[in-house]
C-alpha atoms as one frame of an Amber mdcrd trajectory, in Angstrom:
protein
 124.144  25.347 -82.489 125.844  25.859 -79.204 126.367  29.544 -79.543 122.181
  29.504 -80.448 121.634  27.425 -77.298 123.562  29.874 -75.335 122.144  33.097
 -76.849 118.314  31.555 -75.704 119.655  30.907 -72.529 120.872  34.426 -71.552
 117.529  35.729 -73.906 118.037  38.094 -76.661 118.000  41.541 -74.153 121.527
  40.157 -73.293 122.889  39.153 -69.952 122.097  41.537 -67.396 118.151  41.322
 -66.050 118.088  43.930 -63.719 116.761  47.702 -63.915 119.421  49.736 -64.904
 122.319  49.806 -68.037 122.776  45.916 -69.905 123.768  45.526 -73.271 121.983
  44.259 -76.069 122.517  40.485 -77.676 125.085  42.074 -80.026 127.556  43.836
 -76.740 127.559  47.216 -78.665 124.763  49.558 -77.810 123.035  50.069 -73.972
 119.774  49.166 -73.694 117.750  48.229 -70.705 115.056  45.176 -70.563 111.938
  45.589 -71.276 110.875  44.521 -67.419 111.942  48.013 -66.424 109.666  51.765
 -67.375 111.618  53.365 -70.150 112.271  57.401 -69.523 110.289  59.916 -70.582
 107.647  57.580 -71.242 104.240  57.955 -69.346 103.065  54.821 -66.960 100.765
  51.924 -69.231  97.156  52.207 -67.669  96.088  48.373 -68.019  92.354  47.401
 -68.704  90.973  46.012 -65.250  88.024  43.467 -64.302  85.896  45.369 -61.843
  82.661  45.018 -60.848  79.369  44.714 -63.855  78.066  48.081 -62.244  81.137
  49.456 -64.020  79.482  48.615 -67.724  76.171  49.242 -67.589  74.627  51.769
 -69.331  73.922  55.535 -67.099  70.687  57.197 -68.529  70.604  61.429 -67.300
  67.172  63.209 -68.801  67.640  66.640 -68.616  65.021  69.739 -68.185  64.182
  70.149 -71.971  63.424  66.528 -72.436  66.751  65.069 -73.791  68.343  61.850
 -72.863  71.921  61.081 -71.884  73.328  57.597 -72.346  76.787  56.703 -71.925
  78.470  53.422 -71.424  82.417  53.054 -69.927  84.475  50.644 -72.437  88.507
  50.870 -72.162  90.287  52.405 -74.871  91.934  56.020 -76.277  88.665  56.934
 -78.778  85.499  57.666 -78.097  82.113  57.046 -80.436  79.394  59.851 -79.189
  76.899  60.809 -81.438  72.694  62.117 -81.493  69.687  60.105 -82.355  66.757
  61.326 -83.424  63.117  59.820 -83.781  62.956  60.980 -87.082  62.735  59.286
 -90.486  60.628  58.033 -93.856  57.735  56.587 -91.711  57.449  60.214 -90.107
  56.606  61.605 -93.885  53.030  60.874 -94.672  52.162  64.855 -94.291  55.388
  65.557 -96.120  57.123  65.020 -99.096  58.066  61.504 -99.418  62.705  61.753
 -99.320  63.211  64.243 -96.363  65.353  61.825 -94.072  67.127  60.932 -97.457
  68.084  64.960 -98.191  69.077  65.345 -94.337  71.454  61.924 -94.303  72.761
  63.694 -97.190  73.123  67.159 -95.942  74.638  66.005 -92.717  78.041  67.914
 -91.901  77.745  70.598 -94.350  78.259  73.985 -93.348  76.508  75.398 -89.889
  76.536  78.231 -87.919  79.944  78.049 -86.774  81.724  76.346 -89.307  81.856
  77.697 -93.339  81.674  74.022 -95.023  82.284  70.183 -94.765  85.991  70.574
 -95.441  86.917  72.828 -91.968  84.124  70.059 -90.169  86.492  67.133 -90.778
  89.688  69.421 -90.316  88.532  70.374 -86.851  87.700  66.261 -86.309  91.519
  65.710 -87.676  92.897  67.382 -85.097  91.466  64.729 -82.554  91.660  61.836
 -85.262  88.068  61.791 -86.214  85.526  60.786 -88.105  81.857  61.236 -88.701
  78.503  60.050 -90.357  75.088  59.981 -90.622  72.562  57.243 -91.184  68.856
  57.543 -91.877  66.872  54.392 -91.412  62.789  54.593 -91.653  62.491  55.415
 -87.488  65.809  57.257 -86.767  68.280  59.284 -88.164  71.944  59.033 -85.771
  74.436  61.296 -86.113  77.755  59.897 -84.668  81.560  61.032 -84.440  84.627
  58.890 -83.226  87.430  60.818 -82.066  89.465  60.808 -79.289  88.067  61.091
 -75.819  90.099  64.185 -74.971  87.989  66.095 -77.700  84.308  65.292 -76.356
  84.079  69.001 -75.780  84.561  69.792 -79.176  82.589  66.837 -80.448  79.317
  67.741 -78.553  79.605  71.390 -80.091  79.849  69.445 -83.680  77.355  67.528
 -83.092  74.415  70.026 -82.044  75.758  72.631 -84.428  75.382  70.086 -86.993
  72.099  68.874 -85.806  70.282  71.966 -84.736  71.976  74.764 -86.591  72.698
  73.632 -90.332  72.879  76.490 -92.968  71.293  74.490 -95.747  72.278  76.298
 -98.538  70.930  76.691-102.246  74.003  75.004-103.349  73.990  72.252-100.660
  71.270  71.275-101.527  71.384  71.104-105.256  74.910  68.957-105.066  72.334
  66.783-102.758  69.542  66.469-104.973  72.528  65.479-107.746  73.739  62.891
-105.310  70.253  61.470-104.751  69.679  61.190-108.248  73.119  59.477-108.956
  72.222  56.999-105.752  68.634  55.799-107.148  69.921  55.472-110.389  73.068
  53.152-109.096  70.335  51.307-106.844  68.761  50.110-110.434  71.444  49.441
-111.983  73.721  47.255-109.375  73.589  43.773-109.612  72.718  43.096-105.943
  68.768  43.825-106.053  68.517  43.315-101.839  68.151  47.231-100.889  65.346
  47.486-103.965  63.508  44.451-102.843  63.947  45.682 -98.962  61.805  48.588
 -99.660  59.051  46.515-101.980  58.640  44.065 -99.438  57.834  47.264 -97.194
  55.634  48.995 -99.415  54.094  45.804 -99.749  53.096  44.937 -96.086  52.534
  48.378 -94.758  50.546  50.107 -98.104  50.694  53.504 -97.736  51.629  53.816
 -94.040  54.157  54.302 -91.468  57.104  52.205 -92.155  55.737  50.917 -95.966
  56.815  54.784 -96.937  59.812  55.063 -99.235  63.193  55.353 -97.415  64.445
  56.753-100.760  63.483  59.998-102.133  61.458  59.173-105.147  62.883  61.378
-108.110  59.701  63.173-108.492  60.607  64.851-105.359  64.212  65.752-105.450
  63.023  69.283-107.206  60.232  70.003-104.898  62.423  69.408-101.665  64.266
  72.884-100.685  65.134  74.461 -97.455  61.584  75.655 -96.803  60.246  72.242
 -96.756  63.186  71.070 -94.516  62.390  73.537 -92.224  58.929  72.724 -91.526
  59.768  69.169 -90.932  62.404  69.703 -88.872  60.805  72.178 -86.702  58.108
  69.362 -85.518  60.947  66.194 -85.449  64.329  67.684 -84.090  63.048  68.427
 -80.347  64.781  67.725 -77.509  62.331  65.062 -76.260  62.735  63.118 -79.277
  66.534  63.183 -79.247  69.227  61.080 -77.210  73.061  61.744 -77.077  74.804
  58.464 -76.715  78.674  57.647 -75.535  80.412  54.857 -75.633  84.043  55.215
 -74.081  83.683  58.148 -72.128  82.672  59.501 -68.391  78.966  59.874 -67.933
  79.485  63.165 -66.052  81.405  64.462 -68.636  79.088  63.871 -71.398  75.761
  65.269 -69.311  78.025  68.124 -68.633  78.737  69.052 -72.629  75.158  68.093
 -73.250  74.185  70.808 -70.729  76.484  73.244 -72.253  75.516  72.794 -75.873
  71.994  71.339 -76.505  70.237  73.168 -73.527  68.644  76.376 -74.112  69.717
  76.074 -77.335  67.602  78.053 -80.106  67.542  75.970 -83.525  67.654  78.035
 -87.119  64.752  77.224 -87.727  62.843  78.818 -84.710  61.751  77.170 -80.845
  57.848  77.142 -82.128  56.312  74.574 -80.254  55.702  70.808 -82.870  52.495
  70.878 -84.122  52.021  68.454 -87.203  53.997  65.219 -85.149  52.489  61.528
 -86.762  51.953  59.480 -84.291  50.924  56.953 -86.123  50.926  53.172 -85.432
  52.166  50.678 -88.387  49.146  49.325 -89.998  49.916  45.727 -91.550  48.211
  45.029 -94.541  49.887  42.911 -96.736  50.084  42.671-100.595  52.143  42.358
-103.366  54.255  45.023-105.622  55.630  43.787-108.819  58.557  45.181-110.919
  58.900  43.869-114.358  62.608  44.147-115.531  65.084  42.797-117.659  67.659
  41.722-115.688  70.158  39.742-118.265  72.580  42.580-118.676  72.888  43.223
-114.575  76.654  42.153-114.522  78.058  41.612-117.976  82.007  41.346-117.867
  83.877  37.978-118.267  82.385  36.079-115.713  78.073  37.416-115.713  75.678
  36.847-113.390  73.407  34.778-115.298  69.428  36.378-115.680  67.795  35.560
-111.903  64.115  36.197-110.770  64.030  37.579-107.603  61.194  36.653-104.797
  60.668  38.306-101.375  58.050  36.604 -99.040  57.092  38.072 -95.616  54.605
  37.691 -92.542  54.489  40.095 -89.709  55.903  39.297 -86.769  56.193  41.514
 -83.997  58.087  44.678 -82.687  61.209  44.708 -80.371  59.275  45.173 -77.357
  57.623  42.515 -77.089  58.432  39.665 -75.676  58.075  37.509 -78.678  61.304
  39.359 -80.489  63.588  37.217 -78.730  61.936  33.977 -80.328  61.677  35.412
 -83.682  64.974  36.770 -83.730  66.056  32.771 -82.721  63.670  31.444 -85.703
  65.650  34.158 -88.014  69.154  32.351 -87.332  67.827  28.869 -87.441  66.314
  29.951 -91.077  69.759  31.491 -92.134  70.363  30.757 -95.921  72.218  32.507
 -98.115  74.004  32.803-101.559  74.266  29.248-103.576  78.323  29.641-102.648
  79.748  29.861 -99.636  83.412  29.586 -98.653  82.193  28.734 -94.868  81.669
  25.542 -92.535  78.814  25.694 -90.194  80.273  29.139 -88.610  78.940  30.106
 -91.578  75.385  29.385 -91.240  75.788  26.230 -93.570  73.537  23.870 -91.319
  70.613  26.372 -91.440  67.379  25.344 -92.561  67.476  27.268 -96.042  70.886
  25.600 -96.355  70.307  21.890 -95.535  66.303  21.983 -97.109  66.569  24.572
 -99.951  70.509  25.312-101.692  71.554  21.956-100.967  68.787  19.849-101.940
  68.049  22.624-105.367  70.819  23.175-107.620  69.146  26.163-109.300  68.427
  28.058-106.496  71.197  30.652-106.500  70.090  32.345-103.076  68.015  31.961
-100.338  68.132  33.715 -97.078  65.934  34.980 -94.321  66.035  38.432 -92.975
  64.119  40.259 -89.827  63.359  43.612 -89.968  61.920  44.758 -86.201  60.704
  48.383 -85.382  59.069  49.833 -81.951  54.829  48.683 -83.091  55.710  46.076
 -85.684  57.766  43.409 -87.466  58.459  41.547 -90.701  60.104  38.788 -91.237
  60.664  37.785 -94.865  62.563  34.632 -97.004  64.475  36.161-100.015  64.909
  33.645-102.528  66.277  33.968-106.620  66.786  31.776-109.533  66.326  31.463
-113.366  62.637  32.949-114.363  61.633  29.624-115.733  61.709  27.995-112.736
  60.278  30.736-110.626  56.419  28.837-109.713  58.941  26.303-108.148  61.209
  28.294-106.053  57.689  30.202-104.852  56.685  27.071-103.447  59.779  25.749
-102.083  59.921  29.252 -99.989  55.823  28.453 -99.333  56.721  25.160 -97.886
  59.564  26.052 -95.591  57.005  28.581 -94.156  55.301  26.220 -93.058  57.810
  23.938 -92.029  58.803  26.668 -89.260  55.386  25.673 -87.674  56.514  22.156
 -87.670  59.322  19.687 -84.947  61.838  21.788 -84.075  64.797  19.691 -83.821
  66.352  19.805 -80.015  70.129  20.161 -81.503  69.065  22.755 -84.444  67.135
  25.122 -81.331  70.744  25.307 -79.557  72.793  25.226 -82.614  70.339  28.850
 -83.882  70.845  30.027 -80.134  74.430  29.615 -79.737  74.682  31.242 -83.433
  72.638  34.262 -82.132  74.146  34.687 -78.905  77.907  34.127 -80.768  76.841
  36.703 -83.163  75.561  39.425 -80.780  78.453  39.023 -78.630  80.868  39.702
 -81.706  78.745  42.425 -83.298  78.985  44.360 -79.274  82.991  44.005 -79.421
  82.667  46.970 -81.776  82.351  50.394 -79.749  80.372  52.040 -82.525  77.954
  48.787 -82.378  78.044  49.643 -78.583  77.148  52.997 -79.455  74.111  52.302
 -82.163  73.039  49.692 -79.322  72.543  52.229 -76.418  71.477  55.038 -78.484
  68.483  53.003 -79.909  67.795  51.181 -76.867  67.186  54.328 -74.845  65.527
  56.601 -77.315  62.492  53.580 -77.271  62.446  52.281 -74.140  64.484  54.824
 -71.985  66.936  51.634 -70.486  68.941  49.362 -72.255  69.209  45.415 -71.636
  72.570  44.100 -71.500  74.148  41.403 -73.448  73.942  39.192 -70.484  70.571
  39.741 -69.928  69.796  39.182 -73.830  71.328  35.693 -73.823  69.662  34.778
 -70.579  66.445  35.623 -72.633  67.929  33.614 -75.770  68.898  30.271 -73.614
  65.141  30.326 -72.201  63.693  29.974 -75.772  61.788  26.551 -76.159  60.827
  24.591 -79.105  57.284  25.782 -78.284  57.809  29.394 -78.112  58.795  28.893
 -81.852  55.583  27.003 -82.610  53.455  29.584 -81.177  55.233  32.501 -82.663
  54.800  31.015 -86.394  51.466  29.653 -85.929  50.332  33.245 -84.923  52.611
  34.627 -87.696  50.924  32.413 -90.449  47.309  33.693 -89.906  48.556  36.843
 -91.583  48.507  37.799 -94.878  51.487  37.304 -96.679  53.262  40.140 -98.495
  55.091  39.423-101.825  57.610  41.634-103.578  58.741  40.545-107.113  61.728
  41.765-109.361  62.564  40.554-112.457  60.977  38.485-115.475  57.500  37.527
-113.881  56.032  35.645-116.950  55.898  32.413-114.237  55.107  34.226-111.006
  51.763  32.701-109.694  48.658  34.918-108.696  48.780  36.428-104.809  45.594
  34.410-104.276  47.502  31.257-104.710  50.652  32.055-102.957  48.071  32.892
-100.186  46.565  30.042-100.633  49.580  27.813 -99.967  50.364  29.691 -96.825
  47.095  28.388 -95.295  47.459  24.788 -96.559  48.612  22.359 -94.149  51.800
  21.119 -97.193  52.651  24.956 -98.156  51.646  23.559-102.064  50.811  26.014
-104.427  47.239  25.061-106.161  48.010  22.980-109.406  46.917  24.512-112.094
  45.905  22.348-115.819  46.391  23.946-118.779  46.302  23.147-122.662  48.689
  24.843-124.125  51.919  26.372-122.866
């Protein structure tokens, strides 16, 4: 014990404290303390507070149209990357499943570089990676290497953006891909991306953002580099195109982005667009119904037992306005989600669809609200499932909390949901690529981006009347229904309609003589 006192006392570098030689706890080997620089080794830069000027976001437009954005964050790697206003609500003169071939098709081979393989080599050799994601109003493609390789990064970036080779085979390992993906999205137990894109088709028929984000298989054939081309030549122009940074110098970046995205002649020709949908989303409600068996979803030891599933949404309003900030509050303070959850309240266990709808109905086995925002409109929708006897019930359990929203809005539930959101978009913007999507998105609608600070100024102004007015407005709308599953008990759109406007949320009762 003594001899362990001792050893504390002296502290396990050994006795001497000073720069220079000491020996270690055992007396054999030199060492020196760690208080002193080791040799050879360069001087730590440390992270340091300085001024907010210092984090916000730098926006440079530059003579062919193209946007800049950049935003300082400490660390070794870098997440740059382009984003285009392109996607599936762009298609209406096209072939529905473009942005779904060119997510796919991203880094393959280009001008300057003979196939995917010698793309990700040249990333290795600054520890990189690099993908591509096509949502229905933009399609970002983003790298994260090291900040000493932003030269090389940029030049991967606009090859791969304005100069793929799309070849025959390319594009047939895609359309195999595709095919593969939509038949997995069928078969998977989890039915949320399926019903996503219902709910869609169901609010906005046949327009804009209702447009399949999938390519439907029809299509997969008819899609070749001709096609691809035509689109292309009227969606990837400069104007319509930001390069974001996160983690690098804004000089730096404009500089690259002057060196290899100006002047630059695409392969598919500098012909001025022509054909570009402008388009604004057109709400119009609806329902879409899928009947399918769904008992043999997840067989194994432990299945999933047969579930109805049930999407309800009402439009609310697009990410400009100002009313985003109070839907985006009645999203959290709706929560829900899956019948188990290994959570407290971090977990979203005192939301509304928790404490009113999982806890109060055994059956249910999910319930959980989602928001989906874009730059004209919004949706927000309830998702709820359970067995497909009891599915006239869960319909108007969802019906009810609908109308609920429009209802008291509890003083400690308001500033539990705000806290939630502002705790949540603080975590989410820890993440550079977050930081990354973030500016990129924020620029390429609105030119500037609002800071986190600013955003949960907005979020602590909310009042318990800016949520009555935003769901009274909301519930004048039609609703729009999507329904998977066995839909023997699903009642008529008229009545689910019908209890949306009623003052209880009750479906109409309905008599009848024999069952």
């Amino acid at each position: 014990m003594a001899a362990a006192m001792a050893w504390l006392r002296r502290g396990a570098w050994g006795p001497a404290r000073r720069c220079g030689r000491s020996y270690s706890a055992g007396g054999v080997s030199p060492g020196v303390p760690l208080s002193c620089p080791l040799p050879g080794v360069p001087k730590a830069v440390f992270a340091a507070t300085e001024g907010r000027e210092r984090f916000e976001t730098r926006v440079t437009a530059l003579e062919n149209g193209l946007r800049v954005a950049s935003q300082r964050k400490f660390g070794q790697f870098c997440t740059v990357g382009l984003l285009i206003n392109s996607g599936s609500r762009h298609e209406a003169k096209y072939l529905s499943g473009i942005s779904h071939f060119l997510e796919k098709l991203a880094f393959s081979s280009t001008a300057q570089f003979g196939s995917k393989d010698e793309i990700l080599l040249t990333l290795e050799k600054h520890g990189g990676i690099c993908d591509c994601q096509a949502s229905r109003d933009t399609i970002m493609y983003a790298v994260s290497a090291d900040a000493k390789g932003l030269d090389t990064v940029v030049n991967l970036l606009a090859d791969v953006a304005l100069q793929p080779r799309l070849s025959d085979e390319e594009i047939e390992m895609t359309r195999m891909a595709i095919r593969f993906e939509l038949e997995d999205l069928n078969m998977r137990p989890d039915p949320e991306p399926l019903l996503t894109e219902m709910i869609h088709a169901a609010a906005y028929r046949e327009n804009t953002v209702g447009l399949n984000r999938f390519c439907p298989v029809e299509n997969t054939n008819k899609i070749d580099r001709q096609v691809l081309h035509s689109y292309l030549r009227n969606y990837y122009t400069p104007d319509r195109m930001v390069l974001a940074g996160v983690g690098i110098e804004h000089e730096q970046l404009v500089e690259c982005a002057k060196k290899y995205l100006l002047g630059v002649e695409p392969v598919w020709g500098s012909a001025q667009a022509k054909d570009v949908d402008r388009s604004v989303a057109q709400y119009t409600g609806g329902i879409v119904k899928v009947e399918k068996d769904m008992s043999d979803v997840s067989l194994g030891p432990t299945p999933i037992p047969e579930l109805t599933h049930i999407m309800i949404g009402l439009e609310s309003c697009s990410f400009l306005e100002e009313d985003f900030i109070p839907f985006a509050v009645l999203n959290m303070m709706m929560g829900g989600g899956g019948s188990f959850s290994a959570g407290g309240p971090g977990k979203g266990m005192f939301t509304r669809l928790y404490l009113n709808v999982l806890n109060r109905h055994h059956w249910m086995y999910n319930a959980t609200s989602y928001h989906h925002s874009y730059e004209d409109t919004g949706l927000l929708c309830i998702h709820a499932s359970a067995d497909p006897k009891q599915v006239r019930e869960m319909v108007e359990i969802i019906t009810r909390e609908f109308i609920l929203m429009a209802g008291a809005v509890g003083e400690v539930e308001l500033e539990r949901a705000k806290t939630q959101l502002k705790s949540m978009l603080m975590m989410n913007l820890e993440s550079r690529p977050v930081i990354f999507e973030d500016v990129g998105r924020q620029v390429l609608a609105t030119n500037t981006r609002k800071l986190p600070h600013e955003l949960c100024a907005l979020i602590s102004q909310v009042k318990s009347a800016d949520i009555k007015r935003v769901v009274t407005k909301m519930l004048h709308k039609k609703p729009a229904v999507a329904a998977l599953g066995d839909l023997t008990d699903l009642p008529t759109y008229e009545h689910i309609q019908a209890a949306l406007s009623s003052k209880d949320g009750r479906l109409p009762r309905m008599y009848r003589l024999f069952r």
